[in-house]
Coordinates of C-alpha atoms and ligand atoms in Angstrom, one line a residue:
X1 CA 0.0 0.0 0.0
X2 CA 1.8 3.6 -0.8
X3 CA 0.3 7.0 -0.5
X4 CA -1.0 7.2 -4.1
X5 CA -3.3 3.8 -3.5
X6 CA -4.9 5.9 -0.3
X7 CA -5.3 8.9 -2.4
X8 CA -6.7 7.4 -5.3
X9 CA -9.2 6.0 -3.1
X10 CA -10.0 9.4 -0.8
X11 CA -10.7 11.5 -4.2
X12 CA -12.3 8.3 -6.3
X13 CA -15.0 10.1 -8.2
X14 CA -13.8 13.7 -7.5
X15 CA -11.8 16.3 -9.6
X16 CA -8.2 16.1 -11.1
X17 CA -9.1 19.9 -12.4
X18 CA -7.4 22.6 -10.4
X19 CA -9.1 25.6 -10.1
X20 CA -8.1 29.1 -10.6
X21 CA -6.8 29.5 -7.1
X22 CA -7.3 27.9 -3.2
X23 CA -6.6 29.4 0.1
X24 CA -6.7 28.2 3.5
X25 CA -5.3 28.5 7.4
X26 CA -4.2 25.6 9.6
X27 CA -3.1 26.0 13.0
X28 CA 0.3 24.9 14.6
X29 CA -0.5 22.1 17.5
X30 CA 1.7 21.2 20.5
X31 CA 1.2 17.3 21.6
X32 CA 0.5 16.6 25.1
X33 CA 0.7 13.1 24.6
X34 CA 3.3 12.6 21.9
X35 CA 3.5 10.7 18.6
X36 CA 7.1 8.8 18.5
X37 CA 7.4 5.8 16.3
X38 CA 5.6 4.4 13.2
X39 CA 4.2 1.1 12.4
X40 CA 3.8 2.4 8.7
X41 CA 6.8 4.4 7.4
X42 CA 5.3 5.2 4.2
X43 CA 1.6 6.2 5.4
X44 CA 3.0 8.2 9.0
X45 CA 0.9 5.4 10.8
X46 CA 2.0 5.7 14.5
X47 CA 2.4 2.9 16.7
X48 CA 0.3 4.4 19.2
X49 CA -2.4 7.5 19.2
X50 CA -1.9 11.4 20.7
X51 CA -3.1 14.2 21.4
X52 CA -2.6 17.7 21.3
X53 CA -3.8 21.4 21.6
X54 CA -3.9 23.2 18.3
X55 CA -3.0 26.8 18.6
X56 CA -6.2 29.2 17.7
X57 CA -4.4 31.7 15.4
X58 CA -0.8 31.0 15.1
X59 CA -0.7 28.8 12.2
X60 CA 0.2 29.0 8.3
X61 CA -1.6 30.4 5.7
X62 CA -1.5 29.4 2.0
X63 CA -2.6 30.3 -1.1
X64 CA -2.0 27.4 -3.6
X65 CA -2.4 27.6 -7.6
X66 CA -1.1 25.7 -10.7
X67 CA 1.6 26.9 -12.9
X68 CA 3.4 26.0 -16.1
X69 CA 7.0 24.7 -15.3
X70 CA 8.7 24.0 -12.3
X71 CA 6.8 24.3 -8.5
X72 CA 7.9 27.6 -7.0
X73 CA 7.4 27.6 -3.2
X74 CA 7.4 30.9 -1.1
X75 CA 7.1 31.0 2.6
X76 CA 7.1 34.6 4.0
X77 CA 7.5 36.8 1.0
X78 CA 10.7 34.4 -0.1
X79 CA 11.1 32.1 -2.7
X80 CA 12.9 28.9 -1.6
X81 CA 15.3 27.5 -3.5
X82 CA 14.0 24.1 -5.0
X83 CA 16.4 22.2 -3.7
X84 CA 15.9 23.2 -0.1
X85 CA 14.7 20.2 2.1
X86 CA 11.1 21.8 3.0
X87 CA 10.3 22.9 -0.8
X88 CA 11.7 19.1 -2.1
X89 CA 9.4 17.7 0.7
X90 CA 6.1 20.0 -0.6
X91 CA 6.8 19.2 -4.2
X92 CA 7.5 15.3 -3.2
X93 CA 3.5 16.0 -1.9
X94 CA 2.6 17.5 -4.5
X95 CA 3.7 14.8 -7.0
X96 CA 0.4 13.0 -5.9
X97 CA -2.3 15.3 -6.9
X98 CA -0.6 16.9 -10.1
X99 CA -1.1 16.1 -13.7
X100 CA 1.7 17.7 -15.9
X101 CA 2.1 21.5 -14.3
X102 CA 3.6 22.7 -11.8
X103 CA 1.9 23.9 -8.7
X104 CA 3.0 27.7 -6.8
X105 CA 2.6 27.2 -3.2
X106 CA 2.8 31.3 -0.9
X107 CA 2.8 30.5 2.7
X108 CA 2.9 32.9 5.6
X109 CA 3.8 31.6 8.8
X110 CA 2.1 33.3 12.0
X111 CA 4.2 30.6 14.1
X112 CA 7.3 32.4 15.7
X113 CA 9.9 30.3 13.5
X114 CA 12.3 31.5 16.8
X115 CA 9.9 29.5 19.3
X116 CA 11.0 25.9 17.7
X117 CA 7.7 24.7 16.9
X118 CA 7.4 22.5 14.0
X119 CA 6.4 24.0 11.0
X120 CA 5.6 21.2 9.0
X121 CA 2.2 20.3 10.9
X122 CA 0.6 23.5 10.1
X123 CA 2.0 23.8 6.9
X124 CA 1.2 20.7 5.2
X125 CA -2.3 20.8 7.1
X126 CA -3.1 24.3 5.6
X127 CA -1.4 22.9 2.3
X128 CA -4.2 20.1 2.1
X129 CA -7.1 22.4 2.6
X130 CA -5.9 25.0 0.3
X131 CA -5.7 21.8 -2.5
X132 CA -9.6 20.3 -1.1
X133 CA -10.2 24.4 -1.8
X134 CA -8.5 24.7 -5.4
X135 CA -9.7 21.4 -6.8
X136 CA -13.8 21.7 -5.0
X137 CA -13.5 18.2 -3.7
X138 CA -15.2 19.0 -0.5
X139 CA -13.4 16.2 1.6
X140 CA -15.2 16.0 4.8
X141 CA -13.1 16.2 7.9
X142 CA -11.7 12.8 8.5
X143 CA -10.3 12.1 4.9
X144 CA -8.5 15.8 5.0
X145 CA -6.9 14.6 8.2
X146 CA -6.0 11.4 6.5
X147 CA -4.5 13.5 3.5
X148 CA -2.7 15.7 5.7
X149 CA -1.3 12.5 7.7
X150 CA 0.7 11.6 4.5
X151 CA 2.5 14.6 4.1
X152 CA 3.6 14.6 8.3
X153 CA 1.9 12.7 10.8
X154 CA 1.4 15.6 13.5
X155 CA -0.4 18.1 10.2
X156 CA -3.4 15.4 11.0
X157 CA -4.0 17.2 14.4
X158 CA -3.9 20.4 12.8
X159 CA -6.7 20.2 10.5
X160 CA -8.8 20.9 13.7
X161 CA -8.7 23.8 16.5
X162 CA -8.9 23.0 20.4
X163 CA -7.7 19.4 22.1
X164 CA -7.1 17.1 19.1
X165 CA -6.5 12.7 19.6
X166 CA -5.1 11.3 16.6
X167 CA -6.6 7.8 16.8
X168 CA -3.8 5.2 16.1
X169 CA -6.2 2.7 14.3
X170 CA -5.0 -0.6 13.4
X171 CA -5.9 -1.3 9.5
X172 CA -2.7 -1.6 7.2
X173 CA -4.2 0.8 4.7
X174 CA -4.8 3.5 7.5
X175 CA -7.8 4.5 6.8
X176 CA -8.9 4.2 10.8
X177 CA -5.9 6.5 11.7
X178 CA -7.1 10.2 11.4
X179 CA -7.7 13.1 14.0
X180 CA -10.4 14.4 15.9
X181 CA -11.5 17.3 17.9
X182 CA -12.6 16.6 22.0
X183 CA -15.4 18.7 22.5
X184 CA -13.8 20.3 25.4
X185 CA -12.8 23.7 26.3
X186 CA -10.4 25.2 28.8
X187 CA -10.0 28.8 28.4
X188 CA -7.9 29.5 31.4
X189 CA -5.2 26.8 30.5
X190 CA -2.5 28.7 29.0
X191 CA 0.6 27.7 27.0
X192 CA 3.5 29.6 26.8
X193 CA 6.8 29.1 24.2
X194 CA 10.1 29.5 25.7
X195 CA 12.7 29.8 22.7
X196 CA 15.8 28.5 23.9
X197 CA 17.9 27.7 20.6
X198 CA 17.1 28.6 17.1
X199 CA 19.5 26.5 15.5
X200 CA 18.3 24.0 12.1
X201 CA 18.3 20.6 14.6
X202 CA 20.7 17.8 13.5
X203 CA 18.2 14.9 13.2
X204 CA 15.0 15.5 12.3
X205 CA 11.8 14.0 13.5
X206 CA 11.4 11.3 11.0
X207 CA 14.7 10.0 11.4
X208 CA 14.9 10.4 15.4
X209 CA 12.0 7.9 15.4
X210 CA 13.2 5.5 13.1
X211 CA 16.7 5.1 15.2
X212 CA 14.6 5.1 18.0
X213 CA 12.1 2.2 17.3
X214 CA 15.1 0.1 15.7
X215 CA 17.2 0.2 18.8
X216 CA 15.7 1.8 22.0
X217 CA 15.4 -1.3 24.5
X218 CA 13.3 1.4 26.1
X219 CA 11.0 2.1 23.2
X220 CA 8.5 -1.1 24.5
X221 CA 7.4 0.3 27.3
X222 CA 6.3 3.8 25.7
X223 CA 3.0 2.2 24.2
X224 CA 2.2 1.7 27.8
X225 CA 2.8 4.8 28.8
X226 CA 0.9 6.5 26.1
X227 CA -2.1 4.7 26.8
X228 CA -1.7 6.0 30.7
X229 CA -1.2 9.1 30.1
X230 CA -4.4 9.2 27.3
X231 CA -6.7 8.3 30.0
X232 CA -5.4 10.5 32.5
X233 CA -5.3 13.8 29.9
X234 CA -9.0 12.6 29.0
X235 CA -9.6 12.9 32.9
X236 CA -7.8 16.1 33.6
X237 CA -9.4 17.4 30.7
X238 CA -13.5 16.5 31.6
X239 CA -12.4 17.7 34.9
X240 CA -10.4 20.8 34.1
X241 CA -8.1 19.3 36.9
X242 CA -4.8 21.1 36.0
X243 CA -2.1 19.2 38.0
X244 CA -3.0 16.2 36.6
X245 CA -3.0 17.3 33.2
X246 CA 0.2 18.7 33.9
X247 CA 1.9 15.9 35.2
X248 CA 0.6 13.8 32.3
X249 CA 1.7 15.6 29.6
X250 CA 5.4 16.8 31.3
X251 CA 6.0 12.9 32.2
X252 CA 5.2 11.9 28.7
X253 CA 7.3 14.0 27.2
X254 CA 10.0 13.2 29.0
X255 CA 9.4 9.5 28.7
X256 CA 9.8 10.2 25.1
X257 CA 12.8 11.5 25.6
X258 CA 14.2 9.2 27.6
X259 CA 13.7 6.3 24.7
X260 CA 15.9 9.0 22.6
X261 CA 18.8 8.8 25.1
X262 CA 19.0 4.8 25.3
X263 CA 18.8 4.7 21.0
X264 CA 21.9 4.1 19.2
X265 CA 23.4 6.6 18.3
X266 CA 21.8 7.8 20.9
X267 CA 19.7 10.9 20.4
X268 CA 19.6 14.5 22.9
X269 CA 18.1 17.7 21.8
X270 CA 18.2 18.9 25.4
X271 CA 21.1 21.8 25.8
X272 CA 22.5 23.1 28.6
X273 CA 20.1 25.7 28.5
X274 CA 17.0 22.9 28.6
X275 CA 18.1 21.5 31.8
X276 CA 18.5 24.8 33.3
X277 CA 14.9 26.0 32.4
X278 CA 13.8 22.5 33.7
X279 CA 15.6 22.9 37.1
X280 CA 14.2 26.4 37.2
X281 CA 10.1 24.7 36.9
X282 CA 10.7 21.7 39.2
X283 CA 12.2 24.2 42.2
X284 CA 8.9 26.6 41.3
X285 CA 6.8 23.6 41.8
X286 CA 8.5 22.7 45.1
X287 CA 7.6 25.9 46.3
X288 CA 3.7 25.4 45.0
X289 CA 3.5 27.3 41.6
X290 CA 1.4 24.8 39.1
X291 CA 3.9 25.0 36.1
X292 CA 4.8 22.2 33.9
X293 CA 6.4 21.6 30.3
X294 CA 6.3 19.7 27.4
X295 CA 8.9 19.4 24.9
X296 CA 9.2 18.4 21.4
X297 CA 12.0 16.7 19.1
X298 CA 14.1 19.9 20.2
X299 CA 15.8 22.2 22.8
X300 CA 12.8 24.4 23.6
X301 CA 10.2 24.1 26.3
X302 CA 6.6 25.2 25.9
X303 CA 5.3 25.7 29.7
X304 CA 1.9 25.2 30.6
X305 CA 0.3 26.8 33.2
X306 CA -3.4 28.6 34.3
X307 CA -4.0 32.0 33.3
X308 CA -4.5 33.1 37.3
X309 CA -0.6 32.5 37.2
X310 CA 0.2 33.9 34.2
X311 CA 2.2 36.8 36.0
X312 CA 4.1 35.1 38.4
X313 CA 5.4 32.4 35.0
X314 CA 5.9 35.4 33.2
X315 CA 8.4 37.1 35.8
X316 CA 10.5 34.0 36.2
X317 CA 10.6 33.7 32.4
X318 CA 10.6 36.9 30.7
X319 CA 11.4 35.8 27.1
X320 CA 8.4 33.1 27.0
X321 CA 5.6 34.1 24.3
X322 CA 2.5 32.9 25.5
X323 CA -0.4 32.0 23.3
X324 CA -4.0 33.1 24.6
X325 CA -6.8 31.6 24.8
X326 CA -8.1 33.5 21.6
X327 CA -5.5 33.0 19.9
X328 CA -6.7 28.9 20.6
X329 CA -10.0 30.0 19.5
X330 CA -10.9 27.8 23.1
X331 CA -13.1 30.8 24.8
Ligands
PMV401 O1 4.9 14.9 12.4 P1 6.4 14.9 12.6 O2 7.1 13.9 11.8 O3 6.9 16.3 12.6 O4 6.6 14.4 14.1 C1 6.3 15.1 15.3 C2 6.9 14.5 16.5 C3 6.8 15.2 17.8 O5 6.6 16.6 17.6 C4 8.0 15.0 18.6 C5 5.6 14.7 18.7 C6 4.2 15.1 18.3 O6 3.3 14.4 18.6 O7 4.0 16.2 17.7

């Protein structure tokens, strides 16, 4: 089964017209419970489900149209050169919907590039929806997840605003493995990004995994763990019980990373300056603030915390950016 099988069967029936133009917005979303691993290396099927909190209004914006000749990708006002790896990666996407032309992609990014967050999630989920927008397929939810999916897992969650779970599913085809939204709100929950390093990472995502499911001895038990920490963010969540989902999501982070550091080569996007900000929360919390972190395939921390606290965070941590709750779109 490759990607073009799953495509050819999400837009049987449906146009391989573009129209003149499409445009579209996806969020950026930050996993409390992470995805790390895939059954599936050609579909992004995960080994085990996650979920996340989208993030309202910082996101990516495109506006997508066919061309004659080569694609021509511009993110912020720039052109990329075509052999950079995020215009390769688009137009590796793109090979699967177009039929002899070229497409011309214009993203803008309201994601602080500086703050570490992936990218790719909001851009390839914005990506799908402005191509179900330039070709009028009128995909419903779950196959626009799907699409998304193939291009990077995490751009699955982003098709949707809010608390997100990406179910696993189990079918080889994928075609049970696709996001959707809790209907849950939390409008004093508050996120906040703490930029520690701006620097292109080594290894990327992909490839961390990969190493890490071939040789973690650690990597068994992290299905496990996923599957506590699920039903304890689904608790925290109904019962806007903060600690809890604290605890879940800052444990399952670094669980994660902990089945980085026993891979070989082993694998640390922690620096110096990680550790330090992480010594910094866990002497806060000793002396009763409610602040935890989460932390993706990279040096920077996003902290989460309630918005009655919001000052007190803020003066230990003047540099963090946090993201309010409108900007979630949550209140
Ligand atoms: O979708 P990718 O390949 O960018 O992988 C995302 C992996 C993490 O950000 C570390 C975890 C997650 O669930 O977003």
């Amino acid at each position: 089964m490759n990607k073009s099988d799953i495509i050819r069967q999400l837009l049987a029936g449906r146009s391989r017209e573009p129209g003149a133009q499409g445009a579209a917005y996806a969020p950026a979303n930050i996993a409390l419970c992470k995805y790390w691993g895939k059954r599936d290396e050609e579909l992004n099927l995960p080994v085990t489900s996650s979920l996340s909190l989208s993030l309202g209004s910082l996101g990516a914006h495109t506006e997508v149209s066919a061309c004659d000749g080569p694609d021509r990708v511009q993110l912020d006002g720039r052109e990329l050169p075509p052999d950079s790896p995020f215009a390769k990666r688009l137009s590796a996407y793109l090979d699967l919907f177009r039929e002899n032309h070229g497409f011309d992609v214009r993203t803008e990014s309201s994601v602080p590039v500086a703050a570490g967050l992936a990218s790719s999630a909001s851009g390839f989920a914005a990506l799908v929806l402005a191509l179900n927008d330039l070709y009028g397929w009128e995909l419903d939810r779950t196959a626009l997840s799907i699409l998304a999916r193939l291009g990077s897992g995490s751009a699955c969650r982003s098709i949707f605003q809010g608390f997100v779970e990406w179910h696993a599913g189990s079918r080889p085809d994928g075609m049970d493995s696709y996001a959707e939204p809790l209907q849950a709100e939390w409008p004093d929950l508050r996120l906040g990004l703490l930029e520690l390093s701006t620097a292109e990472k080594a290894v990327g995502s992909r490839a961390g995994m990969k190493n890490t499911v071939e040789t973690s001895a650690l990597y068994s038990a992290w299905p496990e763990k996923v599957a506590d920490d699920l039903l304890d963010l689904h608790t925290a969540i109904k019962e806007r019980d903060f600690e809890r989902l604290g605890r879940a999501a800052e444990s399952n982070a670094l669980s994660m990373h902990a089945t980085m550091f026993s891979a070989w080569p082993p694998l640390c996007y922690w620096l110096p300056e990680s550790v330090h900000a992480m010594r910094a929360i866990w002497r806060l919390r000793n002396d009763g603030l409610p602040l935890y972190f989460t932390m993706d395939a990279g040096p920077n921390l996003k902290l989460l915390f309630l918005d009655a606290d919001r000052a007190r965070v803020a003066s230990h941590f003047p540099a963090m950016r946090v993201v309010e709750s409108n900007e979630r779109g949550m209140s």
